[in-house]
PDB file of C-alpha atoms in Angstrom:
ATOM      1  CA  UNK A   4      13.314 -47.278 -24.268  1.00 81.00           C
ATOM      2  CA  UNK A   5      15.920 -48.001 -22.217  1.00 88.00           C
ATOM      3  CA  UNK A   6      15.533 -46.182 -19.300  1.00 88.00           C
ATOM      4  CA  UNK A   7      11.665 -47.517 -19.246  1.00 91.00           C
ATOM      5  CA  UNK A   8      12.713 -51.383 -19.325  1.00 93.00           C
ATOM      6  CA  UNK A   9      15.569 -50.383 -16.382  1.00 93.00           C
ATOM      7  CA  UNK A  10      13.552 -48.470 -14.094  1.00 94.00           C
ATOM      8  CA  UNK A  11       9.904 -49.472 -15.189  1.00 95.00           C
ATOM      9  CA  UNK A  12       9.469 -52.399 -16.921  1.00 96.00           C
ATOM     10  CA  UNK A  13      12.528 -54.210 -14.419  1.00 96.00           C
ATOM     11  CA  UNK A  14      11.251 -52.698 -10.682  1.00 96.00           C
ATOM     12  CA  UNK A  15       7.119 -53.596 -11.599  1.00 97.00           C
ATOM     13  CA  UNK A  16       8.901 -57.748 -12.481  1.00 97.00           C
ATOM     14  CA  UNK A  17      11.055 -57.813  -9.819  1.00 97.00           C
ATOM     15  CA  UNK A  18       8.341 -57.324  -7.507  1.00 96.00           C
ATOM     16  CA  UNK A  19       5.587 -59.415  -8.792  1.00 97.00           C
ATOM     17  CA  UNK A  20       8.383 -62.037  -8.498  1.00 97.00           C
ATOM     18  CA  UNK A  21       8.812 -60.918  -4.775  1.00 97.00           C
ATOM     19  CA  UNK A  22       5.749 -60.974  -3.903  1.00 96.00           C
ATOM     20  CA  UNK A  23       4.286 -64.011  -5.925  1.00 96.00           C
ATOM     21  CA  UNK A  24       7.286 -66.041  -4.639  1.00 96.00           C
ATOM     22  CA  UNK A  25       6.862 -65.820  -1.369  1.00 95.00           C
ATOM     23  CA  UNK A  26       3.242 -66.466  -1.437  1.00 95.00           C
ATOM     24  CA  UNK A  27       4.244 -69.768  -3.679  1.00 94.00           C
ATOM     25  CA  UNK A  28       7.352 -70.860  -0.988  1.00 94.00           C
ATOM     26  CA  UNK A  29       4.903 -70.058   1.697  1.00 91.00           C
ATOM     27  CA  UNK A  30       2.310 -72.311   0.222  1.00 92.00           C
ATOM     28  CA  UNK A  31       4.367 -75.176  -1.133  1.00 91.00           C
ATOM     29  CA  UNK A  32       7.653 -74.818   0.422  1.00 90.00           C
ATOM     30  CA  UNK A  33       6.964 -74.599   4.207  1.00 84.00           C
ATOM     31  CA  UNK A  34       9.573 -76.442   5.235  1.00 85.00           C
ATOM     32  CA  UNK A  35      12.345 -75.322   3.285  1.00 86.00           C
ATOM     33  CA  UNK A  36      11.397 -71.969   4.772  1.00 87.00           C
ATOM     34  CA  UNK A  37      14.233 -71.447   7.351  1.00 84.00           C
ATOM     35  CA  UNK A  38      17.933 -70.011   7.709  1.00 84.00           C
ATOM     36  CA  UNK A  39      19.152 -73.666   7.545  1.00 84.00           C
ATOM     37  CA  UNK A  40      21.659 -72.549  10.456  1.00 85.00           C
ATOM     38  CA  UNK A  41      24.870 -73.584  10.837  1.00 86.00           C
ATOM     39  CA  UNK A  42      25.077 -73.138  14.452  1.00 87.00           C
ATOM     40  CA  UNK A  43      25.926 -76.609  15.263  1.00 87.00           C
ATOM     41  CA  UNK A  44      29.246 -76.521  13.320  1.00 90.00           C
ATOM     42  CA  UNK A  45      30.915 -73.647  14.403  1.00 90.00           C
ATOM     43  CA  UNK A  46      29.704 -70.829  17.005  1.00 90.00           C
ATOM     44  CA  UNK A  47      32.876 -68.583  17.921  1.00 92.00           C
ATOM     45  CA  UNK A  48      32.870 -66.830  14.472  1.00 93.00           C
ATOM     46  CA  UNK A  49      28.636 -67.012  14.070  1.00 93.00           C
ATOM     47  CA  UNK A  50      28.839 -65.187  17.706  1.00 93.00           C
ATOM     48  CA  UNK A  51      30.504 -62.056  15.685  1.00 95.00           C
ATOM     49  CA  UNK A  52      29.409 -62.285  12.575  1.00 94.00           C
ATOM     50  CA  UNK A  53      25.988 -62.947  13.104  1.00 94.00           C
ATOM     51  CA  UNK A  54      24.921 -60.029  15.221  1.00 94.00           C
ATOM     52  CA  UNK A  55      27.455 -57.426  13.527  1.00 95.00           C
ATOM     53  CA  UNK A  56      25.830 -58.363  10.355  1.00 95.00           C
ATOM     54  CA  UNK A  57      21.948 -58.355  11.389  1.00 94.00           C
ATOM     55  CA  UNK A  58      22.474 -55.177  13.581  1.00 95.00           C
ATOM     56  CA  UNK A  59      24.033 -53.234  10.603  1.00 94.00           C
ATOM     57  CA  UNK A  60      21.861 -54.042   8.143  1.00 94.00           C
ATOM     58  CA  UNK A  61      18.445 -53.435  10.481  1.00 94.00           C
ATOM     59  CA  UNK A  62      19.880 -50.131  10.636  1.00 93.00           C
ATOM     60  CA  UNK A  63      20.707 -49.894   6.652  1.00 93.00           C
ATOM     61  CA  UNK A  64      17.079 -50.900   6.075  1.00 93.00           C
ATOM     62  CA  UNK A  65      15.784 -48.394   8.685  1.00 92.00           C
ATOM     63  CA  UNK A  66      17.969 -45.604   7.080  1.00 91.00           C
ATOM     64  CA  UNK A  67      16.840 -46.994   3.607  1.00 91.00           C
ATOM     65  CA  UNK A  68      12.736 -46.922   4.502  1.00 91.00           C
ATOM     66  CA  UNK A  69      13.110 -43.338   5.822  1.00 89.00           C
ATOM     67  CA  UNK A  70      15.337 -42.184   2.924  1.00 89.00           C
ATOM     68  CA  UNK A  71      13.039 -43.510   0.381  1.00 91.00           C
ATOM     69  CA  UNK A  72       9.544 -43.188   1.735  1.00 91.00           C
ATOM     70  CA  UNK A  73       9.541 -39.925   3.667  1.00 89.00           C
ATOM     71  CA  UNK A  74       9.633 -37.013   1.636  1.00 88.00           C
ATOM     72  CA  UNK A  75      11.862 -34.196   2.079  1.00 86.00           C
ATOM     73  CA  UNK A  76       9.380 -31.793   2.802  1.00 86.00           C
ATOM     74  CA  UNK A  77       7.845 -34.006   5.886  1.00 89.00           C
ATOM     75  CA  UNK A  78      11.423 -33.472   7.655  1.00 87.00           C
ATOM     76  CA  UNK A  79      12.068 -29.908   6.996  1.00 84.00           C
ATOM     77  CA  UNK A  80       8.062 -29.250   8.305  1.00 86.00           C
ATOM     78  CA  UNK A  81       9.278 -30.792  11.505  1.00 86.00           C
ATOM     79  CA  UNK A  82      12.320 -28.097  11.626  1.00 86.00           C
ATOM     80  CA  UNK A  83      15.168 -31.016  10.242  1.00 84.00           C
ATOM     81  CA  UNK A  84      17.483 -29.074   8.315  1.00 85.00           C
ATOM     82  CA  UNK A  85      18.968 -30.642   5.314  1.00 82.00           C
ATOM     83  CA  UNK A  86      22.363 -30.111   6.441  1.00 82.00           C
ATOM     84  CA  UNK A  87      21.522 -31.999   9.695  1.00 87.00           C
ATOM     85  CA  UNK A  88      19.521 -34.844   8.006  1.00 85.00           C
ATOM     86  CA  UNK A  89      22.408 -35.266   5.627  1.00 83.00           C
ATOM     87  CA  UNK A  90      24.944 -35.308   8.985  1.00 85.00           C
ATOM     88  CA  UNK A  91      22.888 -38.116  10.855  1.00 87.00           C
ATOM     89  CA  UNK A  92      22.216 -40.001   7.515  1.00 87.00           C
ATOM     90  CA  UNK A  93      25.740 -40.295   6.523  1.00 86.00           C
ATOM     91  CA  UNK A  94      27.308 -40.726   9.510  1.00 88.00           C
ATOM     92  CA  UNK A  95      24.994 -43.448  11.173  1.00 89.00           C
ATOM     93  CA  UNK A  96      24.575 -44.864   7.251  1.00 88.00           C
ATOM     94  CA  UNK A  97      28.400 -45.350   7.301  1.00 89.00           C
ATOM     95  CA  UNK A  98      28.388 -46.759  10.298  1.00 92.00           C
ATOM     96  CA  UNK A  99      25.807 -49.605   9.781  1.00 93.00           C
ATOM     97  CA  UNK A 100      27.281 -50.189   6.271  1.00 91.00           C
ATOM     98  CA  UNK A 101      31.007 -51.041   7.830  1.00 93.00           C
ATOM     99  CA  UNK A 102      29.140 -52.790  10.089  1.00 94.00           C
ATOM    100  CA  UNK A 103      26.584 -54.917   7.597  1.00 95.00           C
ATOM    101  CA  UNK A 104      30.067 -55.292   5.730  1.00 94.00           C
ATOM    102  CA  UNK A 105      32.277 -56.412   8.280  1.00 95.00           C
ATOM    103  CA  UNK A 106      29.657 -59.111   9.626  1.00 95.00           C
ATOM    104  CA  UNK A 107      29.222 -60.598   6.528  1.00 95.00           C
ATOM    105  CA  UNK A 108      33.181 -60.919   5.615  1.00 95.00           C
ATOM    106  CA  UNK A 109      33.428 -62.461   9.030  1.00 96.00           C
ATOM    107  CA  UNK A 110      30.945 -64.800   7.976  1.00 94.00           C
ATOM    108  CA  UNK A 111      31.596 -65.658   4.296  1.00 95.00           C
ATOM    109  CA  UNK A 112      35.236 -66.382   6.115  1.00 95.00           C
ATOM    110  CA  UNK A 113      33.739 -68.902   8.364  1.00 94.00           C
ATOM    111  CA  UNK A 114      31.587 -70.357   5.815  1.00 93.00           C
ATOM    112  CA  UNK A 115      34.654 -70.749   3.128  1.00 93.00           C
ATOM    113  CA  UNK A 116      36.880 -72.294   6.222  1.00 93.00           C
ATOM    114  CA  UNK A 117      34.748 -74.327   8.386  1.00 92.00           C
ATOM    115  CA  UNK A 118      34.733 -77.796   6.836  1.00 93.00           C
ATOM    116  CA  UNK A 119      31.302 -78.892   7.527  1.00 92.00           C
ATOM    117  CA  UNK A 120      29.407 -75.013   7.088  1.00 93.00           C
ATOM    118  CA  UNK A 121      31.390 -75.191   3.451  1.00 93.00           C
ATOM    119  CA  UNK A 122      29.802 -78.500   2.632  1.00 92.00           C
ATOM    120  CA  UNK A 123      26.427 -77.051   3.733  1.00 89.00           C
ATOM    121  CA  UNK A 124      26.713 -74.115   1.460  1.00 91.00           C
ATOM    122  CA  UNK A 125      24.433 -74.266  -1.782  1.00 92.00           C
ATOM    123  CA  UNK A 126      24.862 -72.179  -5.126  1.00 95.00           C
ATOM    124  CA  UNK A 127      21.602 -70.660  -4.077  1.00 93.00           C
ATOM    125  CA  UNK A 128      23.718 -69.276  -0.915  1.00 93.00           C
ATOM    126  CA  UNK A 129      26.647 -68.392  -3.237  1.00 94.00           C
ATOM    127  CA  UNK A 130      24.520 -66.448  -5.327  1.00 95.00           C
ATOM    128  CA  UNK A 131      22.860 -64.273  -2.443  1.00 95.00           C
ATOM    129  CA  UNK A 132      25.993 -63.627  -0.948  1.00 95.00           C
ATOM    130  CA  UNK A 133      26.852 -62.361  -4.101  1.00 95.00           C
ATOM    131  CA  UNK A 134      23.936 -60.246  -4.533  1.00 96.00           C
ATOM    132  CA  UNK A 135      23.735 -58.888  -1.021  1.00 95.00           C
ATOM    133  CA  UNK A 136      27.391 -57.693  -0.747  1.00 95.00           C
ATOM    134  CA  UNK A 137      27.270 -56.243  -4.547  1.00 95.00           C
ATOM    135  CA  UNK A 138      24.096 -54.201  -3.477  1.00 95.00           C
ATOM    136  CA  UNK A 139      25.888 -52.933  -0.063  1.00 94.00           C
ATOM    137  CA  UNK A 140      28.810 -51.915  -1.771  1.00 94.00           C
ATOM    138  CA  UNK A 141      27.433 -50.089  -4.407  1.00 94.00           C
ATOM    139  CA  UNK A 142      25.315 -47.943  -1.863  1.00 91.00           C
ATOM    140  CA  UNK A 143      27.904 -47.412   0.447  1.00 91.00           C
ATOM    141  CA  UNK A 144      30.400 -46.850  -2.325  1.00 91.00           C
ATOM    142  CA  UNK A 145      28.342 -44.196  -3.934  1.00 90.00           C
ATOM    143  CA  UNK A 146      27.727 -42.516  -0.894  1.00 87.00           C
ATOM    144  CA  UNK A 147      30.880 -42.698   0.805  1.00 87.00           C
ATOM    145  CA  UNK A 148      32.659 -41.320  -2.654  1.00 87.00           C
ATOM    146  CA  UNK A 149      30.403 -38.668  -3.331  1.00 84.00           C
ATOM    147  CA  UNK A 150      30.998 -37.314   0.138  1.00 81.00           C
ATOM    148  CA  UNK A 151      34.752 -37.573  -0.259  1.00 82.00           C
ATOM    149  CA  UNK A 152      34.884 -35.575  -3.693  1.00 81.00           C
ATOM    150  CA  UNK A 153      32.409 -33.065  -1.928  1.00 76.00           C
ATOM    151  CA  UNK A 154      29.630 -33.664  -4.369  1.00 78.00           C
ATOM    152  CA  UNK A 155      27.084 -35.514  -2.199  1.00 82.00           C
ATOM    153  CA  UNK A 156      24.026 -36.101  -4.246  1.00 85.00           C
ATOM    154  CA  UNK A 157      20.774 -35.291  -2.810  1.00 85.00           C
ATOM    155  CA  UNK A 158      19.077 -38.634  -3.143  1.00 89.00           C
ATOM    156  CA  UNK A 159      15.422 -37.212  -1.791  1.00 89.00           C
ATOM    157  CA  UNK A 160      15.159 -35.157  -4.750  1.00 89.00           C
ATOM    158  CA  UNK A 161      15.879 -37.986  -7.472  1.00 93.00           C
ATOM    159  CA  UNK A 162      15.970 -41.414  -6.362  1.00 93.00           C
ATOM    160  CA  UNK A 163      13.006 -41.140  -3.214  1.00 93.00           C
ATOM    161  CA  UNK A 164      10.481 -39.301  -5.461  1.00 94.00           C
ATOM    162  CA  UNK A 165      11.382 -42.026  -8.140  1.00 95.00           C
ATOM    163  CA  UNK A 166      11.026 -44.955  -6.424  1.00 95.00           C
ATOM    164  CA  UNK A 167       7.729 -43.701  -4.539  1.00 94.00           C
ATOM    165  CA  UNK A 168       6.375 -43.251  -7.783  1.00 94.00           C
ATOM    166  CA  UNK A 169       6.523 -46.760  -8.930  1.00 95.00           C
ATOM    167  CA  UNK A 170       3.924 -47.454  -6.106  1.00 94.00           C
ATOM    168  CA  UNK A 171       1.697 -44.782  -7.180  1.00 92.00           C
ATOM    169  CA  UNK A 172       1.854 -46.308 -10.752  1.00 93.00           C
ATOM    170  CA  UNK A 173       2.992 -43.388 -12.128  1.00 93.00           C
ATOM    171  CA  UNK A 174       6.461 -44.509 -12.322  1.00 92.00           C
ATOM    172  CA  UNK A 175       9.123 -41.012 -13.410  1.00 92.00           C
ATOM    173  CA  UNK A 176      12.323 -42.417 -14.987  1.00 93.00           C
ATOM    174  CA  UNK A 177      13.330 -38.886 -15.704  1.00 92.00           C
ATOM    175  CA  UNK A 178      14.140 -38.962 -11.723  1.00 93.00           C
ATOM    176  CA  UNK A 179      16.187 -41.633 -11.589  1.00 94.00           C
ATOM    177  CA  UNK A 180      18.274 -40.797 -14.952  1.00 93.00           C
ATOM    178  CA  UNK A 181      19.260 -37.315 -13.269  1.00 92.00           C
ATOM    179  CA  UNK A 182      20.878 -39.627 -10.401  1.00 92.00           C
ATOM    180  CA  UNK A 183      24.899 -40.240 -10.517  1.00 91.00           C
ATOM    181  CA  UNK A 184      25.192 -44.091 -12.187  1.00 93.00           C
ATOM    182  CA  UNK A 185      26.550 -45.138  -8.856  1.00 93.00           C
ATOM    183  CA  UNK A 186      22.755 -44.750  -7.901  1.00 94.00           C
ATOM    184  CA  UNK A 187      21.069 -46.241 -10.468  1.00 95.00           C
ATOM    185  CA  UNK A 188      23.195 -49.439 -10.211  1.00 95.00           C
ATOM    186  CA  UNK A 189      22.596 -49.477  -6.206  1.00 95.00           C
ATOM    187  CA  UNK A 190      18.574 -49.424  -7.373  1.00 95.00           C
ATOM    188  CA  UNK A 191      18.772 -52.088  -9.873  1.00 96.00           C
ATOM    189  CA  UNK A 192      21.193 -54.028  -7.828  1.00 96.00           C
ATOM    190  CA  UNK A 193      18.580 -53.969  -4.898  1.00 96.00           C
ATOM    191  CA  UNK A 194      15.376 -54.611  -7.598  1.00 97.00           C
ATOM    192  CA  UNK A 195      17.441 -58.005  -8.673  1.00 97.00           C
ATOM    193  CA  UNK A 196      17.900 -58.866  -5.283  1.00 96.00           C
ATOM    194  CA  UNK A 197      14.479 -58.331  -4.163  1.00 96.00           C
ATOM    195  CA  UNK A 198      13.394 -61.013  -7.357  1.00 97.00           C
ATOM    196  CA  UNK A 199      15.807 -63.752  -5.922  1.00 97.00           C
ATOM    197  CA  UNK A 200      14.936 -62.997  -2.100  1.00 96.00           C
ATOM    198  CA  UNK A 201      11.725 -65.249  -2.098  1.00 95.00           C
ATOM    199  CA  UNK A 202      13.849 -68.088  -3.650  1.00 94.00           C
ATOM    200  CA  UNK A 203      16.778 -68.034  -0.747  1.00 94.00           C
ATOM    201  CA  UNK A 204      17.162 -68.037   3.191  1.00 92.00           C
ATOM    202  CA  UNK A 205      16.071 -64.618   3.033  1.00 93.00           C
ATOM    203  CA  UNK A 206      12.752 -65.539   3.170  1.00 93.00           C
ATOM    204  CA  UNK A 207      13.820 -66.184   7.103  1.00 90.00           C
ATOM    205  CA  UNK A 208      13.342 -62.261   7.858  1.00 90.00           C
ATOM    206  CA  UNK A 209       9.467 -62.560   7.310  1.00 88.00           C
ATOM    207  CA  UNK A 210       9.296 -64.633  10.055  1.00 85.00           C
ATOM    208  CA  UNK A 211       8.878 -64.539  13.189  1.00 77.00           C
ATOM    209  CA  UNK A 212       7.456 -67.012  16.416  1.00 75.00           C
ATOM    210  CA  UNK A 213       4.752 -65.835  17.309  1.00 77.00           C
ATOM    211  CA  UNK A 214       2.907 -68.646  17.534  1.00 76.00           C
ATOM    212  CA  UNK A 215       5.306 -69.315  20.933  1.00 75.00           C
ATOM    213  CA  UNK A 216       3.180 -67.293  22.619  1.00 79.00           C
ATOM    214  CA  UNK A 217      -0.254 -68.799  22.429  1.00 82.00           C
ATOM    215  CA  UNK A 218       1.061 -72.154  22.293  1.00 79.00           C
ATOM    216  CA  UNK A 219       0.181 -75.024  25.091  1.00 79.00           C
ATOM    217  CA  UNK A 220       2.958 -75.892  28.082  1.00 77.00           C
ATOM    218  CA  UNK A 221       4.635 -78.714  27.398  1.00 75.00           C
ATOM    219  CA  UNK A 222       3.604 -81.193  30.045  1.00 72.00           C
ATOM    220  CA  UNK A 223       7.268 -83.631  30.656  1.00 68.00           C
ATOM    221  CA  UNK A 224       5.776 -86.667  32.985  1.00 65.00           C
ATOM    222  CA  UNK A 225       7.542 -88.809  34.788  1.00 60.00           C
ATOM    223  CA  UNK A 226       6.945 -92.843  35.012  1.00 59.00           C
ATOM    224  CA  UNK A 227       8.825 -93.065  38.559  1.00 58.00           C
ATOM    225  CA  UNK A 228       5.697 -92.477  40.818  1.00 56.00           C
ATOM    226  CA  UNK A 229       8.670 -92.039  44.019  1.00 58.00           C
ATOM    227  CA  UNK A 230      10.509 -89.548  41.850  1.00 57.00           C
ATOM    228  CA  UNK A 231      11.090 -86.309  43.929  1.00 58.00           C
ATOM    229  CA  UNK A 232      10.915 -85.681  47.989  1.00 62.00           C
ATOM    230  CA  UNK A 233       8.665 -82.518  47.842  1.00 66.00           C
ATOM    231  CA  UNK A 234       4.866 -82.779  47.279  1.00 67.00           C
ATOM    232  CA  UNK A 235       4.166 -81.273  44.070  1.00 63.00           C
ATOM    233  CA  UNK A 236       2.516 -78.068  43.816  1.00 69.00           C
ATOM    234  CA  UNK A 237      -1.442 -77.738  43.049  1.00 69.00           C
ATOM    235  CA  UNK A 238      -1.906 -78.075  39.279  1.00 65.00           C
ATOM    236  CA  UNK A 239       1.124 -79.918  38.772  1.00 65.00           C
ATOM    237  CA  UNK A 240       0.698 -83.128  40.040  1.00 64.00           C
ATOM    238  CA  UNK A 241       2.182 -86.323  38.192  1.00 60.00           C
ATOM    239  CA  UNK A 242      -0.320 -88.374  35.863  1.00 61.00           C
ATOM    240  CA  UNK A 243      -0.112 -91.923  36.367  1.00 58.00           C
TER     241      UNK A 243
END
């Protein structure tokens, strides 16, 4: 019973949450839908942080969608030996998760020092932070570990086959109980985040401005008819 309300019952509610509450913020909440940046106070830290932080974890998520959804039989039909997909996937994985890491210590450090950015900050953003960092650390924790001891646990065979069979609805928590607990945390971890993500400035990542590029010119006009020595050019001329 318990392994069916941790890795059943607990993934299938964490994402009806997700996915209900971003269609409810979307619909009722359009405006609070934004990152609620912080440039304004403070940009010599956010210049760091920022980009360390979203560069690392677009790669963790990259390394995370191919991990997960790509079975380990696709890469060894394309001749990807799982000694070198192991290599690439822990070294590059590292990488982006000392990366996502480092980023986001840079900016919780702004955020706890910068007078006004530390007024701006909610419980909402204390509580992702929170969430986020916990999730990181328990992947790259697990991973990082096992590889240390020598034990690295094949993830493909346990925790990708698992978690692709929650979308099949034919969820097999036999899978995930024959992962190391340091995996099993990192899952549940990431299910609770995914529940809270339609609730915080996460929702910023689904977005994206693309209505920039159909959008009309914005015509600036001036009311000094003697304004300028050059003749302006065809289509551009000054309405009185």
């Amino acid at each position: 019973m318990t392994g069916t309300l941790l890795f059943v019952v607990v993934p299938y509610l964490c994402l009806a949450i997700f996915i209900g509450g971003h269609i409810w913020r979307y619909r009722y909440d359009k405006f609070g839908w934004t990152t609620r940046s912080s440039q304004l106070y403070e940009r010599r830290l956010l210049r760091i942080g920022s980009p360390l932080f979203h560069f690392g974890i677009l790669l963790v998520a990259v390394g995370h969608i191919g991990g997960l959804l790509i079975p380990e039989s696709w890469t060894e039909a394309a001749g990807i030996s799982e000694d070198a997909y192991h290599a690439v996937a822990v070294g590059l994985g590292t990488i982006a998760g000392i990366a996502t890491l480092g980023g986001a210590a840079i900016l919780i450090y702004r955020r706890r020092t910068v007078g006004p950015v530390f007024s701006a900050t909610t419980i909402n953003d204390k509580i992702m932070y929170v969430l986020l960092i916990g999730t990181i650390l328990l992947g790259l924790g697990t991973t990082v570990l096992g590889n240390l001891t020598g034990h690295p646990h094949d993830y493909r065979l346990t925790v990708s086959p698992w978690f692709r069979s929650i979308f099949y609805l034919q969820p097999d928590t036999g899978l995930i109980e024959a992962a190391p607990i340091g995996f099993r945390l990192h899952a549940l971890a990431a299910f609770v985040l995914f529940a809270f993500w339609p609730f915080s400035r996460l929702v910023h990542v689904f977005s994206a401005p693309l209505g920039y590029l159909t959008r009309p010119y914005i015509v600036y006009r001036s009311r000094d008819a003697r304004l300028g020595s050059r003749a302006p050019r065809r289509g551009w001329d000054r309405v009185p």
